[in-house]
Amino acid sequence: MGSKILAVWGGKHSGKTTFAVNLACALSKRNVLVGLISSNLTYGELQTFFGQTVPPKKGLFEALGAENPNTGEMFTACGESKNLFFLSAPTRYSGLLSDTVTLEEAERMLNAVSLVFDVLIVDTSAEVNNPVSGVGLWLADTVFTLHRPSIAAQMWYIAVSDFIRELHLEEKQTHILLSPNGEFDEKTYRHMTGLAFAYELPHIRRAAELENAGTPLYFFRDRSCKRYGKVLEQIAGRIGGGKP
């Protein structure tokens, strides 16, 4: 495989898709060719973040099809950056294709796509039975695991402990803490999990508003987004080197 493969993981509402999208944006500004894949098999959420659409003849299920010789053509170019392409379920998705996806198809697709991009980011699922997510975690060089402090987040991490052990993920994990918005004490969460967090991301009050408007946080330059962007620059610098 030719590219670095990064998986972004976490429980529900952990901010993993927000992080995956904006890390991809940060890396693309370093003259790195970036592919971003959503493992969501029922809803095309990446196009919402970018304010774009994915036509029926492109997207995740076309890329998973074994008869397709050029998987890279199934990606959609991001309008904000010439170096960023994303793969998601089509905008007008219909049918039950998600029930037919196999681990073999997911592995074939990810191996093929890894030859196209310098960096491949897989936005994985909180559920361990998702085939694209599972293969992405297995093939990843680094697994960025996001934590939004809560009892639910701690319970999710305990629940996936056997999965982490079986796939030998612990040595690949980089834990990232999202600053809580007053709903849960950060120190308590650190004590409960006993984890070491390599990075901390600020809480962005307007995140949902901006994302629904198709504006990645990395490209929005208010104070809180700039703070979020600085952390992403640190991470992107370690992955891709160079300067934005």
Tab-separated table of N, CA, C and O in Angstrom, residues 9-11 126 128 134 137-138 143-147 153-175 195:
chain	number	residue	atom	x	y	z
A	9	TRP	N	-11.801	7.452	15.157
A	9	TRP	CA	-12.727	6.577	15.877
A	9	TRP	C	-13.250	7.277	17.110
A	9	TRP	O	-12.666	8.240	17.605
A	10	GLY	N	-14.347	6.772	17.640
A	10	GLY	CA	-14.907	7.309	18.872
A	10	GLY	C	-16.343	6.862	19.029
A	10	GLY	O	-16.941	6.302	18.097
A	11	GLY	N	-16.911	7.104	20.195
A	11	GLY	CA	-18.306	6.767	20.437
A	11	GLY	C	-19.236	7.731	19.717
A	11	GLY	O	-18.800	8.665	19.038
A	126	ALA	N	-18.901	4.056	15.367
A	126	ALA	CA	-18.858	3.648	16.776
A	126	ALA	C	-19.198	2.166	16.923
A	126	ALA	O	-18.762	1.504	17.860
A	128	VAL	N	-18.918	-1.714	16.065
A	128	VAL	CA	-17.784	-2.530	15.627
A	128	VAL	C	-18.143	-3.489	14.499
A	128	VAL	O	-17.257	-4.138	13.939
A	134	GLY	N	-14.385	-1.441	10.315
A	134	GLY	CA	-13.520	-2.474	10.876
A	134	GLY	C	-12.241	-2.663	10.085
A	134	GLY	O	-11.147	-2.756	10.658
A	137	LEU	N	-9.917	0.384	10.543
A	137	LEU	CA	-9.191	0.344	11.813
A	137	LEU	C	-8.050	-0.678	11.756
A	137	LEU	O	-6.963	-0.439	12.275
A	138	TRP	N	-8.300	-1.796	11.133
A	138	TRP	CA	-7.297	-2.856	11.031
A	138	TRP	C	-6.106	-2.423	10.176
A	138	TRP	O	-4.942	-2.659	10.522
A	143	VAL	N	-4.654	5.364	14.737
A	143	VAL	CA	-6.078	5.467	15.059
A	143	VAL	C	-6.264	6.640	16.021
A	143	VAL	O	-5.855	6.572	17.180
A	144	PHE	N	-6.831	7.722	15.527
A	144	PHE	CA	-7.155	8.862	16.380
A	144	PHE	C	-8.488	8.571	17.062
A	144	PHE	O	-9.524	8.486	16.395
A	145	THR	N	-8.449	8.409	18.383
A	145	THR	CA	-9.652	8.071	19.135
A	145	THR	C	-10.116	9.290	19.909
A	145	THR	O	-9.398	9.802	20.766
A	146	LEU	N	-11.331	9.768	19.579
A	146	LEU	CA	-11.840	10.991	20.179
A	146	LEU	C	-12.731	10.695	21.382
A	146	LEU	O	-13.495	9.725	21.371
A	147	HIS	N	-12.614	11.566	22.376
A	147	HIS	CA	-13.387	11.407	23.606
A	147	HIS	C	-14.063	12.738	23.950
A	147	HIS	O	-13.389	13.751	24.150
A	153	ALA	N	-19.411	7.996	27.043
A	153	ALA	CA	-18.114	7.832	26.375
A	153	ALA	C	-17.260	6.806	27.093
A	153	ALA	O	-16.592	5.976	26.461
A	154	GLN	N	-17.282	6.839	28.432
A	154	GLN	CA	-16.507	5.855	29.186
A	154	GLN	C	-17.057	4.447	28.971
A	154	GLN	O	-16.295	3.489	28.782
A	155	MET	N	-18.394	4.331	28.964
A	155	MET	CA	-19.020	3.016	28.770
A	155	MET	C	-18.708	2.467	27.382
A	155	MET	O	-18.477	1.267	27.218
A	156	TRP	N	-18.695	3.354	26.360
A	156	TRP	CA	-18.359	2.895	25.009
A	156	TRP	C	-16.935	2.363	24.979
A	156	TRP	O	-16.690	1.292	24.401
A	157	TYR	N	-16.006	3.061	25.615
A	157	TYR	CA	-14.615	2.632	25.562
A	157	TYR	C	-14.417	1.305	26.292
A	157	TYR	O	-13.636	0.455	25.850
A	158	ILE	N	-15.132	1.099	27.369
A	158	ILE	CA	-15.075	-0.185	28.067
A	158	ILE	C	-15.664	-1.284	27.175
A	158	ILE	O	-15.119	-2.391	27.077
A	159	ALA	N	-16.772	-0.961	26.481
A	159	ALA	CA	-17.458	-1.951	25.647
A	159	ALA	C	-16.605	-2.426	24.476
A	159	ALA	O	-16.734	-3.574	24.034
A	160	VAL	N	-15.732	-1.544	23.957
A	160	VAL	CA	-14.922	-1.931	22.785
A	160	VAL	C	-13.540	-2.440	23.186
A	160	VAL	O	-12.689	-2.672	22.315
A	161	SER	N	-13.301	-2.644	24.465
A	161	SER	CA	-11.967	-3.049	24.926
A	161	SER	C	-11.536	-4.386	24.331
A	161	SER	O	-10.367	-4.567	23.962
A	162	ASP	N	-12.471	-5.345	24.216
A	162	ASP	CA	-12.119	-6.642	23.612
A	162	ASP	C	-11.788	-6.467	22.132
A	162	ASP	O	-10.857	-7.106	21.614
A	163	PHE	N	-12.543	-5.614	21.444
A	163	PHE	CA	-12.299	-5.337	20.032
A	163	PHE	C	-10.918	-4.713	19.845
A	163	PHE	O	-10.176	-5.074	18.921
A	164	ILE	N	-10.547	-3.793	20.724
A	164	ILE	CA	-9.227	-3.157	20.679
A	164	ILE	C	-8.126	-4.200	20.838
A	164	ILE	O	-7.127	-4.191	20.125
A	165	ARG	N	-8.345	-5.102	21.749
A	165	ARG	CA	-7.339	-6.138	22.003
A	165	ARG	C	-7.223	-7.101	20.826
A	165	ARG	O	-6.118	-7.459	20.408
A	166	GLU	N	-8.354	-7.511	20.256
A	166	GLU	CA	-8.338	-8.477	19.163
A	166	GLU	C	-7.672	-7.917	17.912
A	166	GLU	O	-6.988	-8.643	17.181
A	167	LEU	N	-7.864	-6.624	17.647
A	167	LEU	CA	-7.284	-6.016	16.450
A	167	LEU	C	-5.942	-5.342	16.729
A	167	LEU	O	-5.360	-4.726	15.843
A	168	HIS	N	-5.456	-5.471	17.963
A	168	HIS	CA	-4.161	-4.888	18.352
A	168	HIS	C	-4.130	-3.382	18.065
A	168	HIS	O	-3.171	-2.857	17.491
A	169	LEU	N	-5.188	-2.704	18.476
A	169	LEU	CA	-5.306	-1.272	18.179
A	169	LEU	C	-4.618	-0.387	19.196
A	169	LEU	O	-4.275	0.763	18.891
A	170	GLU	N	-4.401	-0.892	20.397
A	170	GLU	CA	-3.922	-0.025	21.481
A	170	GLU	C	-2.613	0.669	21.133
A	170	GLU	O	-2.442	1.865	21.392
A	171	GLU	N	-1.698	-0.055	20.493
A	171	GLU	CA	-0.405	0.538	20.179
A	171	GLU	C	-0.491	1.556	19.039
A	171	GLU	O	0.445	2.325	18.814
A	172	LYS	N	-1.612	1.562	18.321
A	172	LYS	CA	-1.789	2.506	17.210
A	172	LYS	C	-2.618	3.727	17.602
A	172	LYS	O	-2.739	4.660	16.817
A	173	GLN	N	-3.185	3.711	18.791
A	173	GLN	CA	-4.132	4.752	19.177
A	173	GLN	C	-3.453	6.042	19.639
A	173	GLN	O	-2.463	6.011	20.371
A	174	THR	N	-4.007	7.165	19.190
A	174	THR	CA	-3.671	8.488	19.708
A	174	THR	C	-4.966	9.068	20.257
A	174	THR	O	-5.920	9.297	19.498
A	175	HIS	N	-5.019	9.282	21.561
A	175	HIS	CA	-6.260	9.735	22.198
A	175	HIS	C	-6.347	11.259	22.187
A	175	HIS	O	-5.365	11.958	22.487
A	195	LEU	N	-6.558	7.418	30.773
A	195	LEU	CA	-5.895	7.552	29.477
A	195	LEU	C	-5.016	8.801	29.425
A	195	LEU	O	-5.283	9.796	30.098
